[in-house]
Coordinates of C-alpha atoms and ligand atoms in Angstrom, one line a residue:
M30 CA 63.9 112.5 57.7
K31 CA 65.7 114.5 55.3
L32 CA 65.0 117.6 57.0
R33 CA 66.0 115.5 59.8
T34 CA 69.3 115.2 58.7
L35 CA 69.4 118.9 57.2
L36 CA 68.8 119.8 60.9
L37 CA 71.7 118.1 62.0
A38 CA 74.1 118.7 59.5
L39 CA 73.5 122.5 60.5
A40 CA 74.0 121.5 64.4
C41 CA 77.0 120.1 64.1
V42 CA 78.2 123.3 62.0
C43 CA 77.3 125.2 64.9
V44 CA 79.0 123.0 66.7
A45 CA 82.0 123.6 64.9
L46 CA 81.9 126.9 65.0
V47 CA 81.5 127.2 68.9
Q48 CA 84.9 125.3 69.1
A49 CA 87.3 126.9 66.7
A50 CA 86.2 130.2 68.6
S51 CA 86.2 129.3 72.3
P52 CA 90.1 128.9 72.6
L53 CA 91.4 125.9 74.6
S54 CA 90.8 126.2 78.5
L55 CA 94.6 126.1 79.4
I56 CA 95.8 127.9 82.2
P57 CA 98.5 129.3 82.4
L58 CA 98.5 129.6 78.9
P59 CA 101.5 128.3 77.6
A60 CA 104.4 130.3 74.9
S61 CA 102.8 128.8 71.7
V62 CA 99.5 126.9 70.5
Q63 CA 98.4 126.3 67.5
Q64 CA 95.1 124.4 67.1
G65 CA 94.6 122.3 63.8
S66 CA 91.4 120.6 63.5
G67 CA 90.5 117.2 64.3
Q68 CA 91.0 115.8 67.2
F69 CA 92.8 112.5 68.3
T70 CA 90.3 109.6 70.5
F71 CA 91.9 107.5 73.5
P72 CA 91.4 103.7 72.1
A73 CA 90.1 101.4 75.5
K74 CA 93.7 100.6 75.9
V75 CA 96.1 102.9 75.2
Q76 CA 100.2 102.2 74.8
L77 CA 102.0 105.1 76.1
C78 CA 106.3 104.7 75.2
V79 CA 108.9 106.0 77.8
P80 CA 112.7 105.4 75.9
S81 CA 114.8 103.6 78.5
Y82 CA 117.1 106.8 78.3
T83 CA 114.8 109.3 79.6
G84 CA 115.9 107.9 83.1
D85 CA 113.4 106.9 85.8
S86 CA 112.4 109.8 87.3
V87 CA 110.7 110.4 83.9
K88 CA 108.9 107.1 84.3
A89 CA 108.3 107.8 88.0
V90 CA 106.5 111.1 86.7
V91 CA 105.0 108.5 84.3
K92 CA 103.6 106.3 86.0
R93 CA 101.7 108.6 88.6
W94 CA 100.4 110.1 85.6
A95 CA 98.8 107.3 84.0
G96 CA 97.2 105.6 87.0
N97 CA 95.9 108.8 87.8
F98 CA 94.5 109.3 84.2
T99 CA 93.1 105.3 84.4
K100 CA 91.2 105.9 87.3
S101 CA 89.5 109.0 86.1
T102 CA 89.2 107.5 82.4
G103 CA 89.1 103.9 83.0
I104 CA 91.3 103.4 80.1
K105 CA 94.8 101.4 81.0
V106 CA 97.5 103.1 79.6
S107 CA 100.2 100.4 79.2
V108 CA 104.0 101.8 80.0
G109 CA 106.4 100.5 77.4
K110 CA 108.8 101.2 74.6
K111 CA 106.7 100.5 71.5
A112 CA 108.2 102.2 69.1
N113 CA 104.5 103.2 67.3
A114 CA 102.7 103.3 70.5
A115 CA 99.8 106.1 70.5
I116 CA 101.4 108.3 73.1
Q117 CA 105.1 109.2 73.2
L118 CA 108.2 110.6 75.1
R119 CA 111.0 112.2 73.9
L120 CA 113.9 113.1 75.3
N121 CA 114.9 116.9 73.9
S122 CA 118.4 117.8 75.5
G123 CA 118.2 121.5 73.8
L124 CA 114.5 122.8 75.6
A125 CA 115.4 124.6 78.8
P126 CA 114.6 122.7 81.9
E127 CA 110.8 123.1 82.9
A128 CA 109.7 123.7 79.0
Y129 CA 108.4 121.2 77.1
D130 CA 106.7 120.3 73.8
L131 CA 103.4 118.7 73.0
Q132 CA 101.5 117.5 69.7
V133 CA 98.5 115.9 69.4
T134 CA 97.7 114.7 65.8
R135 CA 94.4 112.7 64.7
E136 CA 97.3 109.4 65.2
R137 CA 99.6 109.9 68.5
I138 CA 100.6 112.0 71.0
V139 CA 103.9 113.1 70.5
I140 CA 105.0 114.7 74.4
E141 CA 109.4 116.5 74.3
A142 CA 111.7 118.0 77.4
A143 CA 114.4 117.7 78.4
R144 CA 114.2 117.1 82.2
P145 CA 111.5 115.5 84.1
A146 CA 109.9 118.7 85.1
G147 CA 109.2 119.3 81.7
F148 CA 107.3 116.2 80.7
F149 CA 105.5 116.9 84.3
Y150 CA 103.9 120.4 83.2
A151 CA 103.5 118.5 79.7
L152 CA 101.2 115.8 80.9
Q153 CA 99.5 119.2 83.0
T154 CA 98.5 120.4 79.9
L155 CA 97.0 117.2 78.7
N156 CA 95.2 116.9 81.2
Q157 CA 93.3 120.2 80.9
L158 CA 93.2 119.2 77.4
L159 CA 90.2 116.5 78.0
P160 CA 86.6 116.8 77.9
S161 CA 87.0 116.5 81.7
R162 CA 88.3 118.0 85.2
A163 CA 88.3 114.8 86.7
V164 CA 91.6 113.5 85.4
M165 CA 93.0 116.7 87.0
A166 CA 91.1 116.5 89.9
G167 CA 92.1 112.7 90.7
V168 CA 88.5 111.8 90.1
K169 CA 86.6 108.8 88.5
A170 CA 84.6 110.7 85.4
T171 CA 80.7 110.2 85.4
D172 CA 80.2 112.5 81.9
V173 CA 82.0 112.2 79.5
Q174 CA 81.3 109.9 76.5
A175 CA 84.4 109.8 74.4
W176 CA 88.1 110.5 75.6
T177 CA 89.1 112.7 73.0
L178 CA 92.3 115.7 72.3
P179 CA 91.5 118.2 70.3
V180 CA 94.8 118.0 67.5
V181 CA 97.4 121.1 68.7
T182 CA 101.1 121.7 68.7
I183 CA 102.1 123.4 72.2
K184 CA 105.6 124.8 72.3
D185 CA 105.7 126.2 76.1
H186 CA 108.1 127.4 78.7
P187 CA 107.8 129.5 81.6
R188 CA 108.7 133.3 81.9
F189 CA 109.8 133.0 85.5
E190 CA 112.1 130.1 87.1
W191 CA 110.2 131.4 90.4
R192 CA 106.4 131.1 90.7
G193 CA 105.2 130.8 94.0
F194 CA 102.1 130.6 96.6
M195 CA 102.8 131.4 100.6
L196 CA 100.4 130.3 103.4
D197 CA 100.7 131.7 106.9
E198 CA 99.9 129.2 108.9
G199 CA 101.2 130.7 111.8
R200 CA 97.9 132.1 112.7
H201 CA 96.2 129.4 112.1
F202 CA 96.5 125.9 111.7
Y203 CA 95.0 124.0 108.8
G204 CA 96.8 120.2 108.6
K205 CA 98.7 117.9 106.3
E206 CA 95.4 117.2 104.0
E207 CA 94.9 120.9 103.4
I208 CA 98.6 121.2 102.4
K209 CA 97.8 118.4 100.1
K210 CA 95.2 120.1 98.7
L211 CA 97.0 123.6 97.1
L212 CA 100.1 121.2 96.1
D213 CA 97.3 119.6 93.9
V214 CA 96.1 122.6 92.5
M215 CA 99.7 124.2 92.7
A216 CA 100.9 121.3 90.5
A217 CA 98.1 121.8 88.2
Y218 CA 98.9 125.7 87.8
K219 CA 102.8 125.0 87.1
L220 CA 103.3 126.2 90.4
N221 CA 106.4 125.6 91.9
R222 CA 107.7 126.9 95.2
F223 CA 105.6 126.3 98.3
H224 CA 106.6 128.7 101.1
W225 CA 105.8 127.9 103.6
H226 CA 105.1 130.3 106.9
L227 CA 106.1 128.1 110.1
T228 CA 106.0 130.8 112.6
E229 CA 104.5 133.6 114.2
D230 CA 103.3 135.7 117.6
Q231 CA 100.5 133.7 117.3
G232 CA 101.3 130.3 116.6
W233 CA 105.2 127.7 116.1
R234 CA 103.9 125.3 114.0
I235 CA 107.4 123.0 113.0
E236 CA 108.3 120.7 115.5
I237 CA 112.4 121.3 116.1
K238 CA 113.5 118.1 118.0
K239 CA 116.2 120.3 120.0
Y240 CA 113.8 122.6 121.6
P241 CA 110.2 120.9 122.2
L242 CA 108.5 123.8 124.1
L243 CA 108.0 125.5 120.7
T244 CA 105.9 123.0 119.8
E245 CA 104.0 121.8 123.7
V246 CA 103.3 125.5 124.6
G247 CA 104.7 127.4 121.3
A248 CA 101.5 125.7 119.3
W249 CA 98.9 126.6 121.2
R250 CA 97.0 129.7 122.3
N251 CA 94.2 130.3 124.1
S252 CA 92.1 131.6 121.6
K253 CA 90.8 130.5 117.6
V254 CA 90.0 134.2 116.7
L255 CA 92.7 136.6 117.0
G256 CA 91.6 139.8 118.8
W257 CA 91.2 143.5 116.9
G258 CA 89.2 145.6 117.3
E259 CA 85.8 145.0 118.2
V260 CA 86.1 141.2 117.8
K261 CA 88.1 139.8 121.5
P262 CA 89.5 136.6 122.2
D263 CA 87.1 133.6 122.3
G264 CA 89.5 131.6 125.3
Q265 CA 88.8 128.8 123.1
R266 CA 92.3 125.8 123.3
Y267 CA 93.5 126.4 119.8
G268 CA 96.2 125.3 117.7
G269 CA 97.9 122.7 116.0
Y270 CA 101.6 121.5 114.5
Y271 CA 103.2 120.0 112.3
T272 CA 105.6 116.7 113.0
Q273 CA 109.3 116.0 111.4
K274 CA 107.0 113.2 110.0
D275 CA 104.2 114.3 108.9
A276 CA 106.4 117.5 106.8
R277 CA 108.9 114.7 105.4
E278 CA 105.6 113.5 104.5
I279 CA 104.7 117.2 102.6
V280 CA 108.1 117.2 100.9
R281 CA 107.5 114.2 99.1
Y282 CA 103.8 115.0 97.9
A283 CA 105.4 118.4 96.7
Q284 CA 109.0 116.9 95.4
E285 CA 105.9 114.2 93.1
R286 CA 104.5 117.7 91.9
F287 CA 107.9 119.0 90.9
I288 CA 107.3 122.0 94.0
E289 CA 110.1 123.1 96.5
I290 CA 109.3 124.4 99.7
V291 CA 110.8 127.3 100.8
P292 CA 110.0 126.9 104.6
E293 CA 109.7 129.9 106.8
V294 CA 111.0 131.2 110.4
D295 CA 110.2 134.4 110.8
I296 CA 112.5 135.8 113.3
P297 CA 114.1 137.8 115.5
G298 CA 110.4 139.8 114.9
H299 CA 106.9 138.4 115.0
S300 CA 109.0 135.4 117.0
Q301 CA 106.5 135.4 120.3
A302 CA 105.2 132.1 120.3
A303 CA 108.8 131.0 120.6
V304 CA 109.5 133.6 122.8
A305 CA 106.9 131.8 125.1
A306 CA 108.3 128.8 124.4
Y307 CA 112.0 130.2 126.0
P308 CA 111.4 133.6 127.9
E309 CA 114.6 132.9 129.3
F310 CA 117.1 133.4 126.5
L311 CA 114.8 134.2 124.2
S312 CA 112.9 137.3 125.7
C313 CA 114.3 140.6 126.6
D314 CA 112.6 140.7 129.9
P315 CA 112.4 137.3 131.4
Q316 CA 111.4 138.1 134.7
N317 CA 107.8 139.1 133.2
Q318 CA 104.6 136.7 131.8
H319 CA 105.2 135.8 128.2
E320 CA 102.5 134.0 126.0
V321 CA 101.6 132.5 122.7
W322 CA 99.7 135.9 121.2
L323 CA 95.9 136.5 121.2
W324 CA 95.7 139.8 118.9
Q325 CA 96.3 140.5 115.3
G326 CA 98.9 143.5 114.5
V327 CA 102.8 143.2 114.7
S328 CA 103.8 142.7 118.4
P329 CA 107.1 143.9 120.3
D330 CA 108.0 141.1 121.9
V331 CA 110.9 140.1 119.5
I332 CA 113.9 137.5 120.7
N333 CA 115.9 138.8 122.4
V334 CA 119.4 139.2 119.5
S335 CA 122.0 139.5 121.9
H336 CA 121.3 136.7 123.8
P337 CA 124.4 134.1 123.2
Q338 CA 121.9 131.2 123.4
A339 CA 119.0 133.0 121.0
V340 CA 122.1 132.6 118.4
Q341 CA 122.4 129.3 119.1
F342 CA 118.3 128.5 118.7
A343 CA 118.2 129.7 115.6
K344 CA 122.0 128.0 114.1
D345 CA 119.9 125.2 115.6
V346 CA 116.3 125.3 114.1
I347 CA 118.6 126.3 111.2
D348 CA 119.9 122.1 110.6
E349 CA 116.9 121.0 111.7
L350 CA 114.9 122.6 108.9
T351 CA 118.3 121.7 106.9
A352 CA 117.6 118.2 107.4
I353 CA 113.6 118.4 106.6
F354 CA 113.8 120.6 103.9
P355 CA 115.7 119.1 100.9
F356 CA 115.3 121.7 98.9
R357 CA 117.7 125.0 98.4
Y358 CA 116.3 128.1 100.1
I359 CA 115.4 128.7 103.6
H360 CA 113.2 132.2 104.5
L361 CA 114.2 133.9 107.8
G362 CA 111.5 137.1 107.5
G363 CA 112.9 140.2 108.9
D364 CA 109.7 142.0 108.3
E365 CA 107.8 144.1 110.9
C366 CA 110.8 143.9 113.7
P367 CA 109.8 146.4 116.3
T368 CA 113.8 147.5 118.3
N369 CA 111.7 148.6 121.7
K370 CA 112.5 146.1 124.0
W371 CA 116.2 146.4 122.5
E372 CA 116.6 149.6 123.2
A373 CA 115.3 148.9 126.5
N374 CA 117.6 146.1 127.3
E375 CA 121.3 146.4 128.6
A376 CA 122.8 143.4 127.0
C377 CA 121.4 144.8 123.6
R378 CA 122.3 148.1 124.3
Q379 CA 125.8 146.6 125.0
Q380 CA 126.2 144.3 121.8
L381 CA 125.1 147.8 119.5
A382 CA 128.1 149.5 121.4
S383 CA 130.4 146.5 120.6
I384 CA 129.5 146.7 116.7
G385 CA 130.3 150.2 116.7
S386 CA 126.5 151.0 116.2
K387 CA 124.1 153.7 117.3
N388 CA 121.3 151.9 115.1
F389 CA 119.8 149.4 117.0
R390 CA 117.6 148.0 113.7
D391 CA 121.7 147.0 112.7
L392 CA 121.2 144.4 115.9
Q393 CA 119.0 142.8 113.7
I394 CA 121.3 142.8 110.8
N395 CA 123.8 141.2 113.2
F396 CA 121.9 138.4 114.8
Y397 CA 121.5 137.4 111.0
R398 CA 125.0 137.3 110.0
Q399 CA 125.8 135.2 112.8
L400 CA 122.9 132.6 110.7
Q401 CA 124.9 133.5 107.4
D402 CA 128.2 132.0 108.9
H403 CA 127.2 128.9 110.2
I404 CA 124.8 128.2 107.1
A405 CA 128.4 129.3 105.1
Q406 CA 130.4 126.4 107.8
K407 CA 128.5 123.3 106.4
P408 CA 129.0 120.9 103.5
A409 CA 127.7 121.5 100.1
S410 CA 124.8 119.3 100.2
E411 CA 123.8 121.0 103.5
Q412 CA 123.9 125.0 102.0
R413 CA 120.8 127.2 101.7
Q414 CA 120.2 130.0 100.0
L415 CA 118.5 132.6 102.6
I416 CA 115.3 134.6 101.7
F417 CA 114.1 138.1 103.5
W418 CA 111.5 140.4 103.4
N419 CA 112.3 143.5 101.9
E420 CA 112.6 145.4 105.1
V421 CA 116.3 144.1 105.6
L422 CA 117.1 146.7 103.0
H423 CA 116.4 149.9 105.2
G424 CA 116.8 151.6 108.2
N425 CA 120.0 150.0 109.2
T426 CA 123.8 150.4 108.4
R427 CA 125.2 147.5 107.9
P428 CA 123.7 146.3 104.9
L429 CA 123.1 142.4 104.7
G430 CA 125.4 141.3 101.5
T431 CA 125.0 140.5 98.1
D432 CA 124.6 136.7 98.4
I433 CA 120.8 137.1 99.8
T434 CA 117.1 136.9 97.9
I435 CA 114.9 140.0 99.2
M436 CA 110.8 139.4 98.7
A437 CA 109.3 142.5 98.1
W438 CA 106.3 143.0 99.9
V439 CA 105.7 146.6 100.6
G440 CA 106.2 149.1 98.1
A441 CA 107.6 146.1 96.2
D442 CA 108.2 147.3 92.6
G443 CA 110.8 149.7 94.3
A444 CA 112.0 147.9 97.0
A445 CA 112.7 144.7 94.6
K446 CA 114.1 147.6 92.0
D447 CA 116.9 148.5 94.6
A448 CA 117.8 144.7 95.7
A449 CA 118.1 144.8 92.1
Q450 CA 120.1 147.3 91.1
R451 CA 122.6 146.5 94.1
G452 CA 123.3 143.0 92.7
M453 CA 120.0 141.3 94.8
K454 CA 118.0 138.8 93.6
T455 CA 114.3 139.3 94.2
I456 CA 110.9 138.4 93.6
L457 CA 108.0 140.3 93.4
S458 CA 105.0 139.2 95.9
P459 CA 103.4 143.2 95.9
Q460 CA 100.9 143.2 98.9
I461 CA 99.0 145.3 96.0
P462 CA 97.6 143.3 94.5
Y463 CA 99.5 139.7 95.4
Y464 CA 97.9 139.3 98.9
I465 CA 95.4 137.0 97.9
N466 CA 93.9 136.9 101.3
R467 CA 92.5 140.6 101.1
R468 CA 88.6 140.7 99.9
Q469 CA 88.1 140.4 96.1
S470 CA 84.5 141.6 95.3
N471 CA 82.8 144.2 97.5
L472 CA 79.8 141.4 97.6
P473 CA 77.9 140.3 100.4
T474 CA 78.9 137.0 99.7
E475 CA 82.3 137.8 100.6
P476 CA 84.1 136.3 104.0
R477 CA 85.6 138.5 106.4
S478 CA 88.7 139.5 105.9
Q479 CA 91.0 142.7 105.1
G480 CA 91.1 145.5 102.3
H481 CA 88.7 146.7 100.7
G482 CA 87.1 144.6 97.6
T483 CA 90.1 146.4 95.0
E484 CA 92.1 143.4 94.6
T485 CA 89.4 141.5 92.6
V486 CA 90.7 138.8 90.1
E487 CA 90.5 141.4 87.4
A488 CA 93.2 143.4 89.4
V489 CA 95.3 140.3 90.5
Y490 CA 95.7 139.3 86.4
N491 CA 96.5 142.7 85.1
Y492 CA 99.4 143.4 87.7
V493 CA 102.4 143.4 85.4
P494 CA 105.8 142.1 86.6
M495 CA 109.5 143.8 86.2
A496 CA 107.7 146.3 83.6
G497 CA 109.9 149.2 83.1
I498 CA 112.5 147.3 84.5
P499 CA 115.6 147.8 81.9
A500 CA 116.7 145.1 80.2
D501 CA 119.9 144.2 82.1
L502 CA 118.4 144.3 85.6
Q503 CA 115.5 141.9 85.1
Q504 CA 117.7 139.1 85.4
Q505 CA 118.1 139.7 89.0
Y506 CA 114.0 139.1 89.1
M507 CA 113.5 135.4 89.9
G508 CA 109.8 135.6 89.6
V509 CA 106.4 136.1 91.5
Q510 CA 104.1 134.6 94.1
A511 CA 101.1 135.6 95.8
N512 CA 100.8 135.5 99.6
F513 CA 98.1 134.5 101.5
W514 CA 98.0 135.7 105.7
T515 CA 95.0 134.4 107.8
E516 CA 94.5 136.4 110.6
W517 CA 91.0 136.4 109.7
V518 CA 90.5 133.6 108.1
E519 CA 90.1 130.3 110.8
E520 CA 88.7 128.2 107.6
A521 CA 90.4 126.1 105.8
S522 CA 87.4 126.7 102.8
V523 CA 87.6 130.3 103.6
V524 CA 91.1 130.0 102.5
Q525 CA 90.7 128.8 99.0
Y526 CA 87.1 130.6 98.5
L527 CA 89.4 133.2 98.7
M528 CA 92.7 132.2 97.0
F529 CA 90.5 130.8 94.0
P530 CA 90.9 132.0 91.4
R531 CA 92.9 134.6 91.7
L532 CA 96.1 132.4 92.6
A533 CA 94.8 130.9 89.1
A534 CA 95.8 134.7 87.7
V535 CA 99.3 134.7 89.4
A536 CA 100.6 131.7 87.7
E537 CA 99.7 132.9 84.8
A538 CA 101.7 135.9 85.4
G539 CA 104.5 133.4 86.8
W540 CA 104.4 131.4 83.5
T541 CA 102.8 133.1 80.2
P542 CA 104.9 136.0 77.9
Q543 CA 103.6 139.2 79.2
Q544 CA 102.7 139.8 75.6
L545 CA 99.9 137.4 75.9
R546 CA 98.7 137.6 78.7
K547 CA 94.8 139.7 78.3
Y548 CA 92.2 139.4 80.9
P549 CA 89.3 138.8 78.9
D550 CA 90.5 136.2 77.3
F551 CA 92.1 134.5 81.2
L552 CA 88.6 135.4 81.9
E553 CA 87.2 132.8 79.0
R554 CA 89.5 129.7 79.4
L555 CA 88.8 130.3 83.7
Q556 CA 85.3 129.3 83.3
A557 CA 86.3 125.4 83.0
E558 CA 88.1 125.7 86.5
A559 CA 84.9 125.9 88.1
K560 CA 84.7 122.4 87.7
Y561 CA 87.9 121.5 88.3
Y562 CA 87.7 123.5 92.1
E563 CA 84.3 121.3 92.6
L564 CA 85.5 117.6 92.0
R565 CA 89.4 118.6 93.9
G566 CA 86.8 119.5 96.9
V567 CA 88.2 123.3 97.4
D568 CA 85.6 125.9 97.7
Y569 CA 86.3 129.6 95.0
G570 CA 84.9 132.9 94.1
K571 CA 81.9 132.8 92.2
H572 CA 81.3 135.7 90.9
V573 CA 83.1 135.5 88.1
F574 CA 81.8 132.2 86.8
R575 CA 78.9 132.3 85.1
Ligands
ACM22 C1 104.0 141.1 105.7 O1 103.2 141.0 105.3 N1 104.6 141.4 106.8 C2 105.9 140.2 104.6

């Protein structure tokens, strides 16, 4: 008996030592974490105090969290105004909009924030501190004896205001439920911008009521796989699109998770699907056949920017996007736009002469200027900021004004610095290593995709945003974004496999102070996420998990 007691005591000491040694599995790592000793244990019914002065939107955040928590744990949460409640929310207007303080003692949990987003992020952190990933995943827990939280004091705020992820649904259409899953995981990692790449040469994915053929024709092509090299189009009728009702449902879902959606219509390049729908005014050669593209790469079949109806089309699309997406930004693409068709078109040549230029790239800029003027005339509630890929910085003689945001992808560090020096805002989404559709290893388990396996979890993690940028330019840098291009990826599960866990690495670059970011420590904290992915039903790259 005595030996048993001794062994038990020894085992307890060992467990305590292991617990003290292992970091809390928090991703992204908060700005400051001070672990104490002991734990808070949830009673079967817990009181949560939300003072009325915190406002209805904080109450809505809390109620959604409480419903989810009860569903997973079976613990009832009664939301009220009891000053001695075990969970206390307090307004602290001294904190930044997304910042929060979370203090867990043996007796209570105190959360302070200035804005609903801060309370929301505090609750995401709280979920990660629980003994099971079931609450994060929104499923019933089956593996927990006691619901506890470690005693800890966390003071947290993001490094960057823009923490984004882009999904290309132009090449492949995945549908609402996949987007909701993605938004859930983004929110768990405190990512706050979903850049929705909705149009491509290979498919137009958003209903525009004034131009029904965009989706009746432009959302469908005669092959699921996209041809490239040895891979040939398969002849299968394939596609899909979001109705405006679907898109509004996604908007609400994102808003509940403090994610802004940035819709992108990539014009005038990457637009063959639109050209196929309305060749009579969008194409440079309407006498020829135009179909939704079946191939990878960059199609030369761009929008005829000199056609007045093409300009009107773009304005009308912006108007409908503005009505669907009540957020600050619209992305108009601007990357990889060949000028060959303009060069061969008499009306384009005349327009170029009329603006006094000999550089066909200036036609693209001239097109955007007309769209900028259109937006500028709208009422304040319909104003939108425009984002472009970094190609619009170069190759033209009529640069756009500084009131645009540059998303830097090719030669990203240099392009972002150039944009910042010109007084523009910029976002870092470097192709290498933040295009997380590229192979993440050379293991035989890796699905087909682009790249050479060098965009590993570690390489993605170790990218240092804004390295060497002088302090006076840093304010132009809004943040970071991972991008997922889908030319090679037909199935949503493969998108997930390639995306996770690398999206977690990018999320940490967006949130955590650079001096705290260490890959071995991240890898340690990452281990708990395998369970989260499994419970949430998303696939992931398994090779970095033990
Ligand atoms: C891009 O990768 N073409 C923005």
